[in-house]
Coordinates of C-alpha atoms and ligand atoms in Angstrom, one line a residue:
X9 CA -20.9 -5.7 21.2
X10 CA -21.1 -5.8 16.9
X11 CA -19.0 -8.0 15.8
X12 CA -18.2 -6.6 11.4
X13 CA -19.4 -8.7 9.0
X14 CA -17.5 -10.8 6.6
X15 CA -18.6 -9.9 2.7
X16 CA -19.1 -13.1 1.2
X17 CA -20.8 -14.3 -1.9
X18 CA -22.7 -10.1 -2.1
X19 CA -24.2 -10.8 1.6
X20 CA -23.1 -9.7 4.9
X21 CA -22.6 -12.4 6.8
X22 CA -22.6 -12.9 10.7
X23 CA -20.2 -14.5 12.7
X24 CA -19.5 -14.0 16.5
X25 CA -16.1 -11.6 17.4
X26 CA -13.4 -12.2 18.8
X27 CA -10.4 -9.1 18.4
X28 CA -11.1 -5.9 19.3
X29 CA -11.5 -3.1 17.5
X30 CA -11.6 0.2 19.0
X31 CA -11.8 3.8 18.8
X32 CA -8.8 5.1 19.0
X33 CA -10.0 9.0 19.8
X34 CA -11.8 7.6 22.9
X35 CA -9.8 4.0 23.4
X36 CA -13.2 2.3 23.8
X37 CA -13.7 -1.5 22.0
X38 CA -16.2 -0.1 19.8
X39 CA -16.5 -4.4 17.5
X40 CA -15.1 -7.0 17.5
X41 CA -13.8 -9.0 14.3
X42 CA -14.2 -13.1 13.6
X43 CA -11.6 -15.3 13.5
X44 CA -14.0 -17.5 10.1
X45 CA -12.7 -21.4 10.3
X46 CA -10.7 -23.6 8.4
X47 CA -14.3 -24.6 6.6
X48 CA -15.5 -20.8 6.3
X49 CA -11.9 -20.2 4.5
X50 CA -12.3 -23.6 2.5
X51 CA -16.2 -22.2 1.2
X52 CA -15.1 -19.0 0.3
X53 CA -12.2 -19.8 -2.4
X54 CA -14.1 -22.8 -3.9
X55 CA -16.9 -20.2 -4.8
X56 CA -14.2 -17.5 -5.5
X57 CA -12.8 -19.9 -7.7
X58 CA -16.6 -20.6 -9.1
X59 CA -16.7 -16.6 -9.7
X60 CA -13.7 -16.0 -11.4
X61 CA -14.6 -18.4 -14.5
X62 CA -17.3 -16.5 -15.9
X63 CA -16.1 -13.0 -14.9
X64 CA -12.8 -13.6 -16.6
X65 CA -15.3 -14.5 -19.7
X66 CA -17.2 -11.1 -19.1
X67 CA -16.2 -8.4 -21.9
X68 CA -14.6 -5.6 -21.0
X69 CA -16.8 -3.3 -21.6
X70 CA -19.1 -4.9 -18.7
X71 CA -15.7 -4.7 -16.5
X72 CA -15.4 -1.3 -17.9
X73 CA -19.2 -0.3 -16.4
X74 CA -19.0 -1.5 -13.7
X75 CA -16.0 0.3 -12.8
X76 CA -17.1 3.4 -13.6
X77 CA -20.0 3.0 -11.6
X78 CA -17.9 2.4 -8.7
X79 CA -15.8 4.8 -9.1
X80 CA -19.2 7.1 -9.1
X81 CA -20.7 5.9 -5.9
X82 CA -17.1 5.9 -4.0
X83 CA -17.0 9.8 -5.0
X84 CA -21.1 10.1 -3.7
X85 CA -20.1 8.2 -0.1
X86 CA -17.5 9.7 0.5
X87 CA -18.1 11.8 3.4
X88 CA -19.3 7.6 4.9
X89 CA -16.7 6.2 4.4
X90 CA -14.0 9.5 5.5
X91 CA -16.0 8.7 8.7
X92 CA -16.0 5.2 8.7
X93 CA -11.7 5.3 8.7
X94 CA -11.7 8.5 11.4
X95 CA -14.1 6.0 13.6
X96 CA -11.8 3.0 13.4
X97 CA -8.0 4.5 12.5
X98 CA -7.9 8.2 13.8
X99 CA -6.6 10.1 10.9
X100 CA -8.3 12.7 11.0
X101 CA -11.4 13.4 8.0
X102 CA -8.8 15.5 5.4
X103 CA -6.6 12.9 5.7
X104 CA -9.6 9.7 5.4
X105 CA -10.8 11.5 2.2
X106 CA -7.4 11.7 0.6
X107 CA -7.2 8.4 1.4
X108 CA -10.3 7.6 -0.6
X109 CA -9.4 10.7 -3.4
X110 CA -5.7 8.2 -4.0
X111 CA -8.2 5.1 -3.8
X112 CA -10.0 6.6 -6.5
X113 CA -7.3 7.1 -8.6
X114 CA -7.0 3.3 -9.0
X115 CA -10.7 3.4 -10.0
X116 CA -9.2 5.7 -12.8
X117 CA -6.9 3.4 -13.6
X118 CA -8.3 0.2 -14.1
X119 CA -11.3 2.4 -15.9
X120 CA -9.3 2.3 -19.2
X121 CA -8.7 -2.0 -18.4
X122 CA -9.4 -2.3 -22.1
X123 CA -6.5 -0.5 -23.1
X124 CA -4.3 -2.0 -20.8
X125 CA -4.7 -5.4 -21.6
X126 CA -4.9 -5.4 -25.2
X127 CA -2.3 -7.7 -26.4
X128 CA -0.1 -7.1 -29.5
X129 CA 0.0 -8.4 -33.3
X130 CA 3.0 -9.5 -35.3
X131 CA 2.1 -10.1 -39.2
X132 CA 3.8 -12.3 -40.9
X133 CA 6.5 -13.5 -38.6
X134 CA 7.0 -16.3 -41.2
X135 CA 5.6 -16.2 -44.5
X136 CA 2.4 -16.8 -43.2
X137 CA 2.9 -17.2 -40.0
X138 CA 1.3 -14.1 -37.7
X139 CA 1.4 -13.9 -33.9
X140 CA -0.7 -12.1 -30.9
X141 CA -0.9 -12.4 -28.0
X142 CA -2.4 -12.2 -24.9
X143 CA -3.3 -11.2 -21.8
X144 CA -5.9 -13.9 -18.9
X145 CA -6.6 -12.9 -15.2
X146 CA -4.9 -15.3 -13.3
X147 CA -7.8 -16.6 -11.5
X148 CA -8.1 -16.1 -7.5
X149 CA -6.5 -13.4 -5.8
X150 CA -5.4 -12.6 -1.5
X151 CA -5.2 -9.4 -1.0
X152 CA -4.3 -8.9 2.7
X153 CA -3.8 -5.5 4.1
X154 CA -1.9 -3.1 6.9
X155 CA -4.7 -0.7 8.7
X156 CA -3.3 2.8 7.6
X157 CA -4.9 2.9 4.5
X158 CA -7.9 0.1 4.5
X159 CA -10.1 1.9 1.4
X160 CA -6.6 2.8 -0.8
X161 CA -4.5 -0.4 -0.4
X162 CA -7.3 -2.4 -0.9
X163 CA -7.8 -0.6 -3.9
X164 CA -4.4 -0.8 -4.8
X165 CA -5.2 -3.8 -5.3
X166 CA -8.4 -4.7 -6.2
X167 CA -9.6 -2.3 -8.6
X168 CA -6.7 -3.9 -11.4
X169 CA -7.4 -7.7 -10.3
X170 CA -11.3 -7.0 -10.9
X171 CA -10.4 -4.5 -14.3
X172 CA -8.2 -8.0 -15.4
X173 CA -11.2 -10.6 -14.6
X174 CA -9.5 -12.6 -10.9
X175 CA -11.9 -12.7 -8.3
X176 CA -10.6 -11.5 -5.1
X177 CA -10.3 -12.2 -1.3
X178 CA -9.2 -9.5 0.5
X179 CA -8.1 -10.2 3.9
X180 CA -8.5 -6.8 6.0
X181 CA -6.4 -4.9 8.8
X182 CA -8.3 -6.7 11.6
X183 CA -8.0 -2.7 13.1
X184 CA -9.8 -1.0 10.7
X185 CA -11.8 -3.0 8.7
X186 CA -15.4 -2.0 8.2
X187 CA -14.8 -0.2 5.6
X188 CA -13.8 -2.9 3.5
X189 CA -17.5 -4.8 4.0
X190 CA -18.6 -1.1 2.4
X191 CA -16.0 -1.6 -0.3
X192 CA -17.9 -5.3 -1.5
X193 CA -21.2 -3.6 -0.7
X194 CA -20.7 -0.5 -3.5
X195 CA -18.9 -3.2 -5.9
X196 CA -22.5 -5.6 -5.6
X197 CA -24.3 -2.3 -6.7
X198 CA -21.9 -1.4 -9.3
X199 CA -22.5 -4.4 -11.0
X200 CA -20.0 -6.8 -9.6
X201 CA -21.5 -10.3 -9.8
X202 CA -21.5 -12.0 -6.5
X203 CA -18.1 -13.7 -4.8
X204 CA -16.7 -11.7 -7.5
X205 CA -14.9 -9.7 -4.6
X206 CA -15.8 -11.0 -0.6
X207 CA -13.9 -9.9 2.2
X208 CA -12.4 -12.8 4.9
X209 CA -11.7 -10.7 8.7
X210 CA -9.7 -12.5 10.5
X211 CA -6.2 -12.2 12.2
X212 CA -2.7 -13.7 11.1
X213 CA -4.0 -17.5 10.7
X214 CA -6.6 -16.7 8.7
X215 CA -3.4 -15.1 6.3
X216 CA -1.6 -18.4 7.1
X217 CA -4.5 -20.4 6.3
X218 CA -4.9 -18.6 2.5
X219 CA -1.1 -18.0 1.7
X220 CA -0.9 -21.9 1.7
X221 CA -4.5 -22.7 -0.3
X222 CA -4.2 -24.7 -2.8
X223 CA -6.9 -22.5 -4.2
X224 CA -5.4 -19.2 -4.1
X225 CA -4.3 -18.4 -8.0
X226 CA -2.1 -14.9 -6.2
X227 CA -1.1 -13.1 -3.3
X228 CA -1.1 -9.5 -3.1
X229 CA -0.1 -7.8 0.2
X230 CA 1.2 -4.8 2.5
X231 CA 2.4 -4.6 5.7
X232 CA 5.0 -5.0 7.6
X233 CA 8.4 -6.0 6.5
X234 CA 8.5 -9.2 9.2
X235 CA 5.3 -10.4 8.1
X236 CA 5.8 -8.9 4.0
X237 CA 9.3 -11.2 4.4
X238 CA 7.7 -14.8 5.7
X239 CA 4.1 -14.1 3.1
X240 CA 6.9 -14.0 0.3
X241 CA 8.1 -17.5 1.5
X242 CA 5.3 -18.7 2.3
X243 CA 3.2 -18.2 -0.6
X244 CA 6.4 -18.5 -2.9
X245 CA 6.8 -22.3 -1.2
X246 CA 3.2 -22.8 -2.5
X247 CA 4.2 -21.9 -6.2
X248 CA 1.8 -18.8 -6.4
X249 CA 3.2 -15.4 -7.6
X250 CA 3.4 -13.2 -5.0
X251 CA 4.2 -9.3 -4.2
X252 CA 4.4 -8.3 -0.3
X253 CA 5.5 -4.9 0.3
X254 CA 6.9 -4.0 3.3
X255 CA 7.3 -1.1 5.9
X256 CA 10.0 1.7 5.4
X257 CA 12.5 4.5 6.7
X258 CA 12.0 7.2 4.9
X259 CA 14.4 10.0 4.2
X260 CA 14.5 13.5 3.5
X261 CA 17.5 15.0 2.2
X262 CA 17.6 19.2 2.8
X263 CA 21.1 20.4 1.0
X264 CA 22.4 23.6 1.7
X265 CA 20.6 25.2 -0.8
X266 CA 17.4 24.6 -0.6
X267 CA 15.1 27.3 0.7
X268 CA 14.7 25.7 4.5
X269 CA 10.9 27.6 4.8
X270 CA 9.7 25.0 2.6
X271 CA 12.4 22.3 3.7
X272 CA 10.6 22.5 7.2
X273 CA 7.1 22.8 5.6
X274 CA 7.3 19.6 4.0
X275 CA 9.4 18.4 6.7
X276 CA 6.3 18.6 9.4
X277 CA 3.3 17.7 6.7
X278 CA 4.9 14.9 5.6
X279 CA 6.3 13.5 9.3
X280 CA 3.4 14.2 11.4
X281 CA 0.1 13.4 8.6
X282 CA -2.0 10.6 9.5
X283 CA 0.3 10.5 13.3
X284 CA 3.5 9.1 10.6
X285 CA 1.0 6.1 10.4
X286 CA 2.0 6.1 6.7
X287 CA 4.2 3.8 4.6
X288 CA 6.2 7.3 3.0
X289 CA 5.7 9.2 5.9
X290 CA 9.1 11.1 6.2
X291 CA 11.0 9.8 9.3
X292 CA 14.8 11.1 9.2
X293 CA 15.7 14.7 8.0
X294 CA 19.0 14.2 6.3
X295 CA 20.8 17.6 7.3
X296 CA 23.6 18.5 5.1
X297 CA 26.6 20.9 5.7
X298 CA 25.4 23.9 8.3
X299 CA 21.8 23.6 7.4
X300 CA 20.6 21.4 10.8
X301 CA 20.7 24.7 13.1
X302 CA 18.4 26.4 11.5
X303 CA 16.2 23.5 10.1
X304 CA 15.5 22.0 13.3
X305 CA 14.8 25.7 14.8
X306 CA 12.0 26.0 12.1
X307 CA 10.8 22.1 12.0
X308 CA 10.6 23.3 16.0
X309 CA 8.1 26.2 15.9
X310 CA 6.0 24.7 13.3
X311 CA 5.4 21.7 15.6
X312 CA 4.3 24.1 18.5
X313 CA 1.5 25.0 16.4
X314 CA 0.3 22.1 15.4
X315 CA -3.3 20.2 17.2
X316 CA -3.9 17.4 18.1
X317 CA -7.1 15.8 19.1
X318 CA -10.0 13.8 17.3
X319 CA -10.0 13.2 13.5
X320 CA -13.3 14.2 14.3
X321 CA -13.0 17.4 15.0
X322 CA -11.6 19.7 11.6
X323 CA -9.5 21.3 14.3
X324 CA -7.0 18.5 14.6
X325 CA -4.0 18.5 12.6
X326 CA -3.7 14.7 13.3
X327 CA -5.6 12.5 15.3
X328 CA -4.3 9.4 17.1
X329 CA -2.1 6.3 16.8
X330 CA -4.4 2.9 15.9
X331 CA -3.8 1.1 19.5
X332 CA -1.8 1.2 22.8
X333 CA 0.8 -1.3 22.4
X334 CA 1.7 0.7 19.8
X335 CA 1.6 4.2 21.2
X336 CA 3.9 2.6 24.2
X337 CA 6.3 1.7 21.5
X338 CA 6.1 4.5 20.1
X339 CA 5.7 6.3 23.8
X340 CA 9.6 4.0 23.4
X341 CA 11.6 5.8 20.9
X342 CA 11.4 9.1 22.6
X343 CA 11.9 8.2 26.4
X344 CA 14.4 6.0 25.5
X345 CA 16.1 8.7 23.1
X346 CA 19.0 10.8 25.5
X347 CA 20.9 6.6 25.8
X348 CA 21.6 6.8 23.2
X349 CA 22.8 10.4 22.7
X350 CA 20.2 11.8 20.8
X351 CA 18.6 15.3 22.0
X352 CA 15.2 16.4 22.6
X353 CA 13.6 18.9 21.2
X354 CA 10.4 18.5 21.3
X355 CA 8.8 16.0 23.2
X356 CA 5.3 15.1 22.9
X357 CA 5.2 12.0 25.1
X358 CA 3.2 13.7 27.9
X359 CA 0.2 13.5 26.0
X360 CA 0.0 9.9 26.3
X361 CA -3.4 9.2 28.7
X362 CA -5.4 5.9 28.6
X363 CA -8.5 7.4 26.9
X364 CA -7.6 8.2 23.6
X365 CA -4.1 6.6 22.1
X366 CA -3.0 10.7 21.6
X367 CA 0.4 11.5 21.4
X368 CA 2.1 14.8 20.5
X369 CA 4.8 16.1 18.0
X370 CA 8.6 15.1 19.3
X371 CA 11.4 16.1 17.2
X372 CA 14.8 14.1 17.8
X373 CA 18.2 15.6 16.5
X374 CA 21.2 13.2 16.3
X375 CA 19.9 10.4 14.7
X376 CA 22.0 7.8 13.5
X377 CA 22.4 3.5 12.6
X378 CA 22.9 2.3 15.8
X379 CA 20.3 3.8 17.3
X380 CA 17.2 2.4 18.0
X381 CA 15.2 6.0 16.7
X382 CA 17.2 5.7 13.6
X383 CA 17.0 2.0 12.7
X384 CA 13.6 0.7 13.4
X385 CA 10.4 2.0 11.4
X386 CA 8.1 4.3 14.5
X387 CA 5.2 4.0 12.8
X388 CA 4.0 7.5 14.9
X389 CA 4.7 11.1 15.1
X390 CA 8.5 11.3 16.0
X391 CA 11.4 12.6 13.6
X392 CA 14.7 12.5 13.8
X393 CA 17.2 14.6 11.9
X394 CA 20.4 13.2 11.6
X395 CA 23.3 15.2 10.5
X396 CA 25.9 14.7 8.1
X397 CA 28.2 16.8 6.3
X398 CA 28.5 16.5 2.7
X399 CA 25.8 15.0 -0.5
X400 CA 28.2 11.2 -0.7
X401 CA 27.6 11.3 2.8
X402 CA 23.6 11.5 2.3
X403 CA 24.0 8.9 0.3
X404 CA 25.4 6.7 2.0
X405 CA 22.8 7.1 4.8
X406 CA 20.2 6.2 2.1
X407 CA 22.3 3.8 0.7
X408 CA 23.0 1.5 4.2
X409 CA 19.5 1.6 4.9
X410 CA 18.2 -1.7 4.6
X411 CA 14.6 0.0 3.9
X412 CA 13.8 1.5 -0.1
X413 CA 10.0 2.6 0.2
X414 CA 10.2 6.5 -0.6
X415 CA 13.4 9.2 -0.2
X416 CA 13.0 13.3 -0.7
X417 CA 15.4 15.8 -1.8
X418 CA 15.0 19.2 -0.6
X419 CA 17.6 21.8 -3.1
X420 CA 17.4 24.6 -6.1
X421 CA 20.5 22.8 -7.9
X422 CA 18.9 20.4 -10.7
X423 CA 21.6 19.3 -11.0
X424 CA 22.2 17.7 -7.8
X425 CA 18.9 16.6 -7.6
X426 CA 19.2 15.0 -10.2
X427 CA 22.3 12.8 -9.6
X428 CA 20.0 12.1 -6.6
X429 CA 17.6 10.6 -7.8
X430 CA 19.9 8.8 -10.1
X431 CA 22.2 7.4 -7.2
X432 CA 20.0 6.8 -4.7
X433 CA 19.3 2.7 -3.8
X434 CA 15.2 3.4 -3.5
X435 CA 12.5 3.3 -5.3
X436 CA 10.3 6.5 -5.2
X437 CA 12.2 10.0 -4.9
X438 CA 10.6 13.4 -4.4
X439 CA 12.2 16.3 -6.1
X440 CA 11.5 19.0 -3.5
X441 CA 8.2 16.8 -3.0
X442 CA 7.9 15.1 0.7
X443 CA 5.3 12.2 0.1
X444 CA 6.8 10.7 -3.8
X445 CA 3.4 8.2 -3.3
X446 CA 3.1 7.5 -8.0
X447 CA -0.3 8.7 -9.5
X448 CA -2.2 5.6 -11.0
X449 CA -0.3 5.1 -13.7
X450 CA 2.6 4.2 -12.1
X451 CA 3.3 1.7 -10.4
X452 CA 4.4 1.7 -6.4
X453 CA 7.0 -0.2 -4.6
X454 CA 10.1 0.1 -3.0
X455 CA 13.8 -1.1 -2.9
X456 CA 15.5 -3.7 -0.6
X457 CA 13.1 -4.9 2.3
X458 CA 10.6 -1.9 1.4
X459 CA 9.0 -4.6 -1.4
X460 CA 9.5 -9.2 -1.7
X461 CA 9.4 -10.2 -4.9
X462 CA 9.0 -9.0 -8.3
X463 CA 6.7 -6.6 -9.5
X464 CA 5.7 -2.8 -8.5
X465 CA 1.6 -2.4 -7.0
X466 CA -0.7 -1.3 -8.5
X467 CA -0.5 0.7 -12.8
X468 CA 1.4 -1.0 -15.0
X469 CA 3.1 -3.7 -12.8
X470 CA -0.3 -4.4 -11.6
X471 CA -1.9 -5.7 -14.6
X472 CA 1.1 -7.4 -15.5
X473 CA 0.7 -8.7 -11.9
X474 CA -3.4 -10.5 -12.3
X475 CA -2.6 -11.9 -15.5
X476 CA -0.7 -14.3 -16.9
X477 CA 0.2 -13.7 -20.7
X478 CA -0.7 -16.3 -23.9
X479 CA 0.8 -16.4 -27.1
X480 CA -0.3 -17.0 -30.5
X481 CA 1.7 -18.1 -33.2
X482 CA -1.0 -18.8 -36.3
X483 CA -1.0 -20.1 -39.9
X484 CA -3.6 -21.3 -42.0
X485 CA -1.6 -23.2 -45.0
X486 CA -2.6 -24.4 -48.4
X487 CA -2.6 -27.8 -47.9
X488 CA 0.0 -27.2 -50.9
X489 CA 1.7 -26.2 -49.2
X490 CA 1.4 -29.3 -46.1
X491 CA 5.1 -31.3 -45.8
X492 CA 6.6 -33.7 -43.6
X493 CA 9.8 -31.4 -41.4
X494 CA 11.0 -32.6 -38.5
X495 CA 14.3 -30.1 -38.2
X496 CA 13.1 -27.2 -35.9
X497 CA 10.9 -24.7 -37.0
X498 CA 12.8 -21.1 -37.9
X499 CA 11.4 -17.8 -39.4
X500 CA 13.4 -18.2 -41.5
Ligands
NAD629 P1 1.0 -5.9 9.6 O1 2.5 -6.1 9.1 O2 0.6 -6.3 11.4 O3 -0.3 -6.5 9.0 C1 -0.3 -6.2 7.5 C2 -2.0 -7.4 7.2 O4 -1.5 -9.0 7.3 C3 -3.0 -7.4 8.2 O5 -4.3 -8.0 7.9 C4 -2.3 -9.0 9.3 O6 -3.8 -9.1 9.7 C5 -1.6 -9.6 9.2 N1 -1.0 -10.1 9.6 C6 0.0 -9.9 10.3 N2 0.3 -10.4 11.3 C7 1.6 -11.4 10.3 C8 2.0 -12.8 10.2 N3 2.5 -12.9 11.0 N4 0.9 -13.4 9.0 C9 -0.2 -13.2 8.4 N5 -0.4 -12.3 7.9 C10 -0.3 -10.9 9.5 O7 1.3 -4.5 9.7 P2 -0.3 -2.8 9.5 O8 0.6 -2.8 11.2 O9 -1.6 -3.0 10.2 O10 0.3 -1.9 9.1 C11 1.9 -0.9 9.0 C12 2.8 -2.0 8.6 O11 2.6 -1.4 6.9 C13 4.2 -0.4 8.6 O12 5.4 -1.3 8.6 C14 3.7 0.5 6.8 O13 5.1 0.7 6.8 C15 3.7 -0.6 6.4 N6 3.3 -0.3 5.0 C16 3.6 -0.2 3.6 C17 3.2 0.3 2.7 C18 4.0 0.5 1.1 O14 3.2 -0.5 0.2 N7 5.2 0.0 1.4 C19 1.9 0.7 2.8 C20 1.2 0.8 4.1 C21 1.5 0.1 5.1

């Protein structure tokens, strides 16, 4: 059985595997992931620390050149990377390429590092005194990532962390770990010095060791809410800066004046793309007023045309779920829905089979707070419809939900859309856009249980997170100006 290597100090490092990596389209175990020992973790942190010192002093132009080369290599290797993602994750090839395209955006943004790392200068703040600021790397960043975007989320973190002059230790998801090793190799080929970017495979114990390790300065985490909360607490207790992005329950509010065909298409694309395994997937359509009936009809008709199959079959609209365990959990939300007086409009559970973790699309009418299908993040191809009477009821539903990652409103009324975006307690909002993942020049982050920590990820907040500010106050006095004065210095 193939063991997925670590990528340490610029080379693959083999170790015998532990947890299984499946091909979700066949259900077969195709590799095993090692769990590193404490001494291996210590060694990697030590070498990353050493590498961070010279990398942190490297010229900005050198870093920019490396990132430009990485961008080119990612473009050239898109097919290969997408195939690797499809094999271990299960998403369609087109979807995998879309993920790579969004990852590229982050590398492109990082290529502008000379601008992003620019400090400020204030001339003559007092007589003969100038002030300037710089931003320095924090040191060694632990990047801990989820299964659902195995190259994009690592690059949300690594592109800006490396551009800022840090060393990175990536702990990818144990479900689809191979593409991170290729990322390490492409970074090396781009000219990144050995030891600056390392991939340490493993599981929760590996993450725990990194969170507690004195050699780690900052932790970027993306994953489920319970783990994000834990990561935030442990890393904070160990005096690290930490940003921990969690799960989601994204609502799509459809107002009575919306174009229902546009809304139905959007609900399908955002609810069922990648089998619903996206943190920005729409999982609840909030039908306002009398739109529920016609909207449900339009969504159901479209669902009947979706094709579910292996991600490497170009005919598939979406592929399997990540594991049998997850499939069983997702199926349970559909089978138990009638117990909560929820109507199962479309039931995709009959597709579930042991040969691949497939499930067809399901549509539930009448989800509401207090029902499992509404309260939990399902993370599968199950779309719920919640019926509310008014615009204000829709806002209240969104705001009372403990998650606050993304939300969308569908309307033709600009003022309603404006009021909506001002009133919802959610980090990322789409107006007639169902998956409002911000472009790389804006930062990504939810509110409430969708993010623990103060900075959003990537974009300007990414550069802020991966650097520490220094402010230098300078004076070049003439000897004749020097005097004894024990008063607190002022600029007056
Ligand atoms: P997960 O929380 O199970 O795992 C994420 C990472 O944490 C993995 O690397 C895993 O090895 C590690 N981990 C798991 N349990 C741990 C523990 N007890 N202690 C320390 N580390 C632990 O998440 P997942 O199933 O891989 O990914 C899906 C989840 O990620 C969903 O909830 C989804 O919404 C969320 N997600 C959020 C965003 C976002 O930007 N907010 C983006 C993508 C995914």
